[in-house]
PDB file of C-alpha atoms in Angstrom:
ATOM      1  CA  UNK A   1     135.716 111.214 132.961  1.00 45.00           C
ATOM      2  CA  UNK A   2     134.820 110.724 136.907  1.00 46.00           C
ATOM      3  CA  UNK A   3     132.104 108.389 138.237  1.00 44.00           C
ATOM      4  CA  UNK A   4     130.339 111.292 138.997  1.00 46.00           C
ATOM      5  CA  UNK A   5     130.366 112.676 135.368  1.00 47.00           C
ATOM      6  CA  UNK A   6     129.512 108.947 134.262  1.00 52.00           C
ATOM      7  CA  UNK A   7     126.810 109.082 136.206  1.00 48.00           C
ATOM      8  CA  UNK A   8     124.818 112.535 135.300  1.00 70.00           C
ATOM      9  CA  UNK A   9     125.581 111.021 131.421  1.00 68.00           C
ATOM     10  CA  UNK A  10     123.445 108.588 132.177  1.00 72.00           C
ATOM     11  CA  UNK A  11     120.756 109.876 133.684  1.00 73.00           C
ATOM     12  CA  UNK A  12     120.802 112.626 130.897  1.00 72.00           C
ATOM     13  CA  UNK A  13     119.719 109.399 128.815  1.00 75.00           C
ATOM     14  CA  UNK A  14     116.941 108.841 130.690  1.00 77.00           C
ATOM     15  CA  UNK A  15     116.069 112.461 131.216  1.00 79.00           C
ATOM     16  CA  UNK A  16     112.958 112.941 129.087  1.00 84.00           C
ATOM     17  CA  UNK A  17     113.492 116.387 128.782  1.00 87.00           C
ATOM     18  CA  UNK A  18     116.358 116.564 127.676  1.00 83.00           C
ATOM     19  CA  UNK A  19     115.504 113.856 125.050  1.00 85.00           C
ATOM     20  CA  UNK A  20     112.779 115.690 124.134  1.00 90.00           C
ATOM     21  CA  UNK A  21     115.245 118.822 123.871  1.00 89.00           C
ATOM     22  CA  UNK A  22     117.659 117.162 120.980  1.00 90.00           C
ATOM     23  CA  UNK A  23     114.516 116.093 119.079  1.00 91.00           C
ATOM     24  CA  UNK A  24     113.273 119.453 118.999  1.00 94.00           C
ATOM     25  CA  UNK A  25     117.207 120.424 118.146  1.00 94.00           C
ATOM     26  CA  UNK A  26     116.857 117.788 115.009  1.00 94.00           C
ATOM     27  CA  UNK A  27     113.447 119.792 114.050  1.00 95.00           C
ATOM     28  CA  UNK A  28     114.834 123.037 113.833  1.00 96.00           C
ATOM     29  CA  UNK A  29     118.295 122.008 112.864  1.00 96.00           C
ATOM     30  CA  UNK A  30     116.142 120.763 109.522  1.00 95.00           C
ATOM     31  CA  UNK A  31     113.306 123.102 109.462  1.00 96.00           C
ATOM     32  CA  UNK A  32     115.847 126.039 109.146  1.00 96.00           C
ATOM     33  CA  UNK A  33     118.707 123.833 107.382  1.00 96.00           C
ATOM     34  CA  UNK A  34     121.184 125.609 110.543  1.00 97.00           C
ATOM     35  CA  UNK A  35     124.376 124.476 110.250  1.00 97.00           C
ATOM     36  CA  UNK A  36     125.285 125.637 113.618  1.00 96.00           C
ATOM     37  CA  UNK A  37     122.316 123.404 115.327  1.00 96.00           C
ATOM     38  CA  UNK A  38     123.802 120.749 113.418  1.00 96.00           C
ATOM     39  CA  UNK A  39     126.931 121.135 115.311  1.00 95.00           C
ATOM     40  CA  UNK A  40     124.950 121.255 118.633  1.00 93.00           C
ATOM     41  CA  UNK A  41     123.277 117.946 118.168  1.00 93.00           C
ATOM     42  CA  UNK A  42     126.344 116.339 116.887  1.00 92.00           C
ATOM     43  CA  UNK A  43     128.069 117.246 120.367  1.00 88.00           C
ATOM     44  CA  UNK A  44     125.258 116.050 121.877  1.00 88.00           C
ATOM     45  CA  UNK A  45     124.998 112.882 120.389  1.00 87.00           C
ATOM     46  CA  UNK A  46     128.390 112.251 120.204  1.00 86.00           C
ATOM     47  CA  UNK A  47     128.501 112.908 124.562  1.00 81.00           C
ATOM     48  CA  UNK A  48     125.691 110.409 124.386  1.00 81.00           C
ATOM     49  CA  UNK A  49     127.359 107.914 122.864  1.00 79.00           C
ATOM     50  CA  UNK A  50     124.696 107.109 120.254  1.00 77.00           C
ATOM     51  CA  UNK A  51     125.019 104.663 116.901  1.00 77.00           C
ATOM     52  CA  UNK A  52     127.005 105.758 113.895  1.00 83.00           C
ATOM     53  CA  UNK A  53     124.096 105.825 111.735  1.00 89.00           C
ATOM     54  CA  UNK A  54     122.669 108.768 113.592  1.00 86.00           C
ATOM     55  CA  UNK A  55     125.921 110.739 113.779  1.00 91.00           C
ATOM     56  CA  UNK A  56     126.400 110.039 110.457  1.00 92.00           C
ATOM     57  CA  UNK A  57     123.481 111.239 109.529  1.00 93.00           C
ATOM     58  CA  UNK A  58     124.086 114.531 111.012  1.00 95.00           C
ATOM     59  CA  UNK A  59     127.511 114.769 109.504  1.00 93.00           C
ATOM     60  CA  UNK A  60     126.393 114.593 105.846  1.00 95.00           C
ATOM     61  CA  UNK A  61     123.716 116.622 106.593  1.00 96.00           C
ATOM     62  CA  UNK A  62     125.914 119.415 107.665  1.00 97.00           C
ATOM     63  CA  UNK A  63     128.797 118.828 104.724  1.00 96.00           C
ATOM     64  CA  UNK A  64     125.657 118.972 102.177  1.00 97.00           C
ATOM     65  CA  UNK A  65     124.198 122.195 103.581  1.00 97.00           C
ATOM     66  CA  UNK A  66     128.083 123.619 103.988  1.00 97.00           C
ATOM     67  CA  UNK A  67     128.954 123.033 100.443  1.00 97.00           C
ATOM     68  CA  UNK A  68     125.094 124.387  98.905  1.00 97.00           C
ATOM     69  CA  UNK A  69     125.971 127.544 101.108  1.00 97.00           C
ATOM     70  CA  UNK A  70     129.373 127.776  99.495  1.00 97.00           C
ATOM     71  CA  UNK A  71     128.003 127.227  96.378  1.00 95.00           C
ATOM     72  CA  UNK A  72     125.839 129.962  96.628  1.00 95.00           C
ATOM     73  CA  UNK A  73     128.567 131.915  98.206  1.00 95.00           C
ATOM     74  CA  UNK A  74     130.575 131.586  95.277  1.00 92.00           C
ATOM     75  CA  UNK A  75     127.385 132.372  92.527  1.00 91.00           C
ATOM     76  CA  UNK A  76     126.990 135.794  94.605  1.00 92.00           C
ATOM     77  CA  UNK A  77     130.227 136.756  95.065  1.00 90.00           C
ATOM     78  CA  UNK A  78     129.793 137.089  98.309  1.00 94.00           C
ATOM     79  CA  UNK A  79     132.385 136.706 101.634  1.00 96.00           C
ATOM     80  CA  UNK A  80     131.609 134.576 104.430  1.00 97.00           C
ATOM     81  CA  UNK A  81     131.529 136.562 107.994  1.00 93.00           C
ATOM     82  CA  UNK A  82     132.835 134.743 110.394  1.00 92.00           C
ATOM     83  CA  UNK A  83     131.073 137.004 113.476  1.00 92.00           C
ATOM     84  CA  UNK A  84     127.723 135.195 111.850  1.00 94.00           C
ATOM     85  CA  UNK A  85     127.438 132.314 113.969  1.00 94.00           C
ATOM     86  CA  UNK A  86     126.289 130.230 111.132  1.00 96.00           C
ATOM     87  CA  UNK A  87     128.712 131.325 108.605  1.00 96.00           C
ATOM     88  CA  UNK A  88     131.288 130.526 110.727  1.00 95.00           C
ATOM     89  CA  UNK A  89     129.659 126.835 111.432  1.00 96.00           C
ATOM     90  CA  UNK A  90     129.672 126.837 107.809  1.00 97.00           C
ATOM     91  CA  UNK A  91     133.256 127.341 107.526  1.00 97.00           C
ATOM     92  CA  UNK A  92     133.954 124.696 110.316  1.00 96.00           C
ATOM     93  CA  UNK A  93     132.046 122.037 107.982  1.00 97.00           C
ATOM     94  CA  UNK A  94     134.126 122.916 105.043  1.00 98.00           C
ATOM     95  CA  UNK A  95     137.254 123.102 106.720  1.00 97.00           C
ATOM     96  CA  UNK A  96     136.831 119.823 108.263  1.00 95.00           C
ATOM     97  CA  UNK A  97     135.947 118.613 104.677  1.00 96.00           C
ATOM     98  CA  UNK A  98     139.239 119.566 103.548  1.00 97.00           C
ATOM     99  CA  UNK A  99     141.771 118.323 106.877  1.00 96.00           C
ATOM    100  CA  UNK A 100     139.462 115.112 106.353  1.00 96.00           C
ATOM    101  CA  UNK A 101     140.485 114.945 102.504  1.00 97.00           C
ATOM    102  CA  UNK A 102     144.197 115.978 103.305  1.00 97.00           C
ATOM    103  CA  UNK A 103     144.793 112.664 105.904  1.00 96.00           C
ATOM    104  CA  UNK A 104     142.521 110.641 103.544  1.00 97.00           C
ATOM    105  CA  UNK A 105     145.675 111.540 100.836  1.00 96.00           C
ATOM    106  CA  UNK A 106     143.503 113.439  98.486  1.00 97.00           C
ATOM    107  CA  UNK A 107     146.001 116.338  97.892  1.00 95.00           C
ATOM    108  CA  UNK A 108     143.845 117.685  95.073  1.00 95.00           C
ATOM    109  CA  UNK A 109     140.604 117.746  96.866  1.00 97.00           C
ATOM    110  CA  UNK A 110     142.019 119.246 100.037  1.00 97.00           C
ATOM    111  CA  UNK A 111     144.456 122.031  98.249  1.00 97.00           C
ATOM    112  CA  UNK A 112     141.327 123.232  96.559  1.00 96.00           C
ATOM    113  CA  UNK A 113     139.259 123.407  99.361  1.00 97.00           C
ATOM    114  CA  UNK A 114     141.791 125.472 101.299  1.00 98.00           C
ATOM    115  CA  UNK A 115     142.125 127.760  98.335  1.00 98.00           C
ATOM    116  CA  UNK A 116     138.306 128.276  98.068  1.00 97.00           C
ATOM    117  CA  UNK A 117     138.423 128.847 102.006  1.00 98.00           C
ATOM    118  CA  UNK A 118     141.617 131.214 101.338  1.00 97.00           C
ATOM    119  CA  UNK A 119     139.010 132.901  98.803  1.00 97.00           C
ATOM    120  CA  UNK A 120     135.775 133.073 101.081  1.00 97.00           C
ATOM    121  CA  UNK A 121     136.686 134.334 104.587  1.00 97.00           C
ATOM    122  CA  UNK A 122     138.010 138.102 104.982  1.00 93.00           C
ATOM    123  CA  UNK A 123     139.704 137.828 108.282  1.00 93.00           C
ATOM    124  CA  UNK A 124     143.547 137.581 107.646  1.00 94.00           C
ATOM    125  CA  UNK A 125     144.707 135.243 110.442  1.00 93.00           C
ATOM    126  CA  UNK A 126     142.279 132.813 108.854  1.00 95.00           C
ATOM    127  CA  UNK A 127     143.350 133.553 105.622  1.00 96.00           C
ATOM    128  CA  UNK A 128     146.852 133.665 105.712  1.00 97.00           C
ATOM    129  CA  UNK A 129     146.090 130.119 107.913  1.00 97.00           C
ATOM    130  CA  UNK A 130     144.194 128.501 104.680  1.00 98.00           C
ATOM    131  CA  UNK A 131     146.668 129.278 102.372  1.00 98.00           C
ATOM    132  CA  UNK A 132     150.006 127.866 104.585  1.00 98.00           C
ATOM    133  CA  UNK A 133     147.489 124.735 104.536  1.00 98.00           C
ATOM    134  CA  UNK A 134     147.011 125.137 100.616  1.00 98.00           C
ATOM    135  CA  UNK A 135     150.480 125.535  99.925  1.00 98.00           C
ATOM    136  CA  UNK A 136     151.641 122.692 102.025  1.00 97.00           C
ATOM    137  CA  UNK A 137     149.400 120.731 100.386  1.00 97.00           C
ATOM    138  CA  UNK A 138     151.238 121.297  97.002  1.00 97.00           C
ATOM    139  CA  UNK A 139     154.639 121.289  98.326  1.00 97.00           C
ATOM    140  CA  UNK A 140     154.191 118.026  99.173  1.00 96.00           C
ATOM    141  CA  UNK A 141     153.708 117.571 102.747  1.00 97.00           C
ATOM    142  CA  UNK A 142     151.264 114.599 103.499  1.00 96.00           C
ATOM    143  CA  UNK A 143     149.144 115.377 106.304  1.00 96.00           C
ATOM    144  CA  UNK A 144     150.916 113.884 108.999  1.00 95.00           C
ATOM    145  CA  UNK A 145     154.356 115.887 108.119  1.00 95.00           C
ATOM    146  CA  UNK A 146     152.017 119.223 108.226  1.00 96.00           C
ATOM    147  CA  UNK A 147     150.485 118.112 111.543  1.00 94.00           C
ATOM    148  CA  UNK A 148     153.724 117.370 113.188  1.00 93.00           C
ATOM    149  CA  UNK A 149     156.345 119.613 111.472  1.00 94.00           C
ATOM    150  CA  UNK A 150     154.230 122.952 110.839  1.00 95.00           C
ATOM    151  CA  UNK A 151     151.682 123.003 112.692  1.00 94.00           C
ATOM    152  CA  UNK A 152     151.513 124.178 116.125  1.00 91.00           C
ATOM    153  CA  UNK A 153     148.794 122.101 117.786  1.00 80.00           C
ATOM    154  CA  UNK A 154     150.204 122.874 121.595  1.00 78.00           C
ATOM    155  CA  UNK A 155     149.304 126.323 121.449  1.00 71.00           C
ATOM    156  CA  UNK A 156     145.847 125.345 120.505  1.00 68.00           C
ATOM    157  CA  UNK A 157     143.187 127.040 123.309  1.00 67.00           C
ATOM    158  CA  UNK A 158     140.284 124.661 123.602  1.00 63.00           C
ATOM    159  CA  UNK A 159     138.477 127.654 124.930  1.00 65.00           C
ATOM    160  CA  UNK A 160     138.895 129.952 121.631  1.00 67.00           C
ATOM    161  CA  UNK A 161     136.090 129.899 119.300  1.00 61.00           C
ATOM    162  CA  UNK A 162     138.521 129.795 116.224  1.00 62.00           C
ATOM    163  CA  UNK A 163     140.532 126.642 118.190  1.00 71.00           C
ATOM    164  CA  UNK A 164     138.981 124.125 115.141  1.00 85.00           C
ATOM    165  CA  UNK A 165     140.944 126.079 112.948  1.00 93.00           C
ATOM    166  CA  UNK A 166     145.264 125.388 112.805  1.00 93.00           C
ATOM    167  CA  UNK A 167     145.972 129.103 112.649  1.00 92.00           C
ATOM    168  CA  UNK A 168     149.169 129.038 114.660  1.00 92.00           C
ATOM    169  CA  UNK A 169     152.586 127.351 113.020  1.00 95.00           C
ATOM    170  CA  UNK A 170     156.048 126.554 114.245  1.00 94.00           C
ATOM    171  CA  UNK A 171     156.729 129.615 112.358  1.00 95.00           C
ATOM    172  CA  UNK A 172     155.201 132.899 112.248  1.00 95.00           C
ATOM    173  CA  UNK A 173     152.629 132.882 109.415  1.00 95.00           C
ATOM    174  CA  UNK A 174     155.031 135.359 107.113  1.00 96.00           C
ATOM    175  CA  UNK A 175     157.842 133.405 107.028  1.00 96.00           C
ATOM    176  CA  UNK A 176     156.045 130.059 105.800  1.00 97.00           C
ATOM    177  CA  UNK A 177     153.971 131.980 103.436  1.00 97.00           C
ATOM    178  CA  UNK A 178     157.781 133.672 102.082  1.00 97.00           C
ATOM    179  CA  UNK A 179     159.218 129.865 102.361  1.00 96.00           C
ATOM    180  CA  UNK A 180     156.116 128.469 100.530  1.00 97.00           C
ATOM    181  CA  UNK A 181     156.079 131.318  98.090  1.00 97.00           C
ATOM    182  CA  UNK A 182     156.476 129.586  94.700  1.00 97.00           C
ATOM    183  CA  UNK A 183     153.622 127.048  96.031  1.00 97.00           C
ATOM    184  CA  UNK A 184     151.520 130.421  97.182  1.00 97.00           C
ATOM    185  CA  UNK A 185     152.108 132.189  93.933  1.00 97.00           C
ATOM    186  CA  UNK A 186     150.430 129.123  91.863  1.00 97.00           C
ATOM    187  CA  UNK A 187     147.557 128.858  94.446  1.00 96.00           C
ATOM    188  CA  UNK A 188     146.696 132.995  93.606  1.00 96.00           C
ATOM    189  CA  UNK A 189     146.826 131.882  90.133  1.00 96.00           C
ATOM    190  CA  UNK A 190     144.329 128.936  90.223  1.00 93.00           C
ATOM    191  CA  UNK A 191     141.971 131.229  91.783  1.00 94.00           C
ATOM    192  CA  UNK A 192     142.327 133.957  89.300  1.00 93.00           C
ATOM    193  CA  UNK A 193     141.404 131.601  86.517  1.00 90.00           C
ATOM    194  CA  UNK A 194     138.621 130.419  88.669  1.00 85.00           C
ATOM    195  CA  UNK A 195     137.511 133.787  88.925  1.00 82.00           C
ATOM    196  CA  UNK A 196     137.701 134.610  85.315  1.00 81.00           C
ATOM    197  CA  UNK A 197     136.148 130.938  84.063  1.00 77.00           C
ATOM    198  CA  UNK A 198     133.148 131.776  87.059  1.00 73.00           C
ATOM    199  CA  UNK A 199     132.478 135.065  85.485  1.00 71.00           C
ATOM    200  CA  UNK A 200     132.254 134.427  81.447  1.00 68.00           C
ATOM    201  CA  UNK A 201     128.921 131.269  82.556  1.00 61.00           C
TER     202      UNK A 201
END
């Protein structure tokens, strides 16, 4: 960051206005429980440099509204569509949830999270994306062998809306999904008897 970038940072915390702008972002972030708003104040904050306690605050509350809405999701057997700019926020927060679980070495949490993403979202890239992660997960790669022996972070775009997603891979998407197929195979299965235990409640 330049001086001169320092500088308009810090008169942005002075600037009234624009103070009075995130509070009004908090209000309606809440008011409407919107996911994506979350995201906008956390950004904000986060640029601002403010305490933990308030980004943390902002962070459960969007990983609590992400997991109700998948929740519900799931109850309705509904899809989530990712041209919904709050569905896809939604997504984000869940993903997130699970890469978060996967470095934290909680293998079980994250391969089921990636499985119920697998299950949730329609587009294939995405798809095909969650389950290399799932399967990964259960062939035993800890999260720093995924990050730097699958995954192809270089090729990441910052400017790409789906860029806080790890869709692209050392190796085109088909071949790990054929390479990981035993560990793909099982993952289909879980979710079947998901499926089938969700629908005799």
């Amino acid at each position: 960051m330049n001086e001169e970038e320092q500088i308009d940072l810090e008169a942005l915390k002075k600037d009234p206005q624009f103070q009075e702008n995130l509070k009004l972002l908090e209000k309606e972030m809440k008011s409407q429980r919107s996911i994506a708003k979350g995201y906008q104040l956390l950004d904000a904050k986060l640029l601002m440099e403010e305490d933990g306690e308030a980004i943390d605050e902002i962070f459960t509350f969007i990983v609590n509204e992400a997991f109700d809405r998948l929740a519900q999701t799931l109850s309705e057997e509904k899809k989530f569509d990712m041209s919904d700019p709050e569905q896809w926020a939604t997504v984000r927060a869940i993903y997130e949830h699970g890469i978060q679980r996967y470095s934290e070495k909680d293998t079980k949490g994250a391969r089921e999270i990636f499985l119920i993403l697998y299950y949730t979202v329609t587009e294939e890239e995405l798809r095909d994306a969650f389950m290399i992660h799932a399967a990964a997960v259960a062939a035993g790669h800890d999260f720093d062998s995924f990050i730097e022996n699958l995954a192809d972070v270089k090729s990441i775009n910052p400017n790409d809306a789906t860029a806080f997603f790890i869709t692209s891979f050392v190796q085109p998407s088909d071949i790990l999904l054929q390479m990981f197929a035993k560990e793909v195979s099982e993952g289909k299965e879980l979710l079947a008897k998901m499926e089938e235990h969700s629908k005799k409640e």
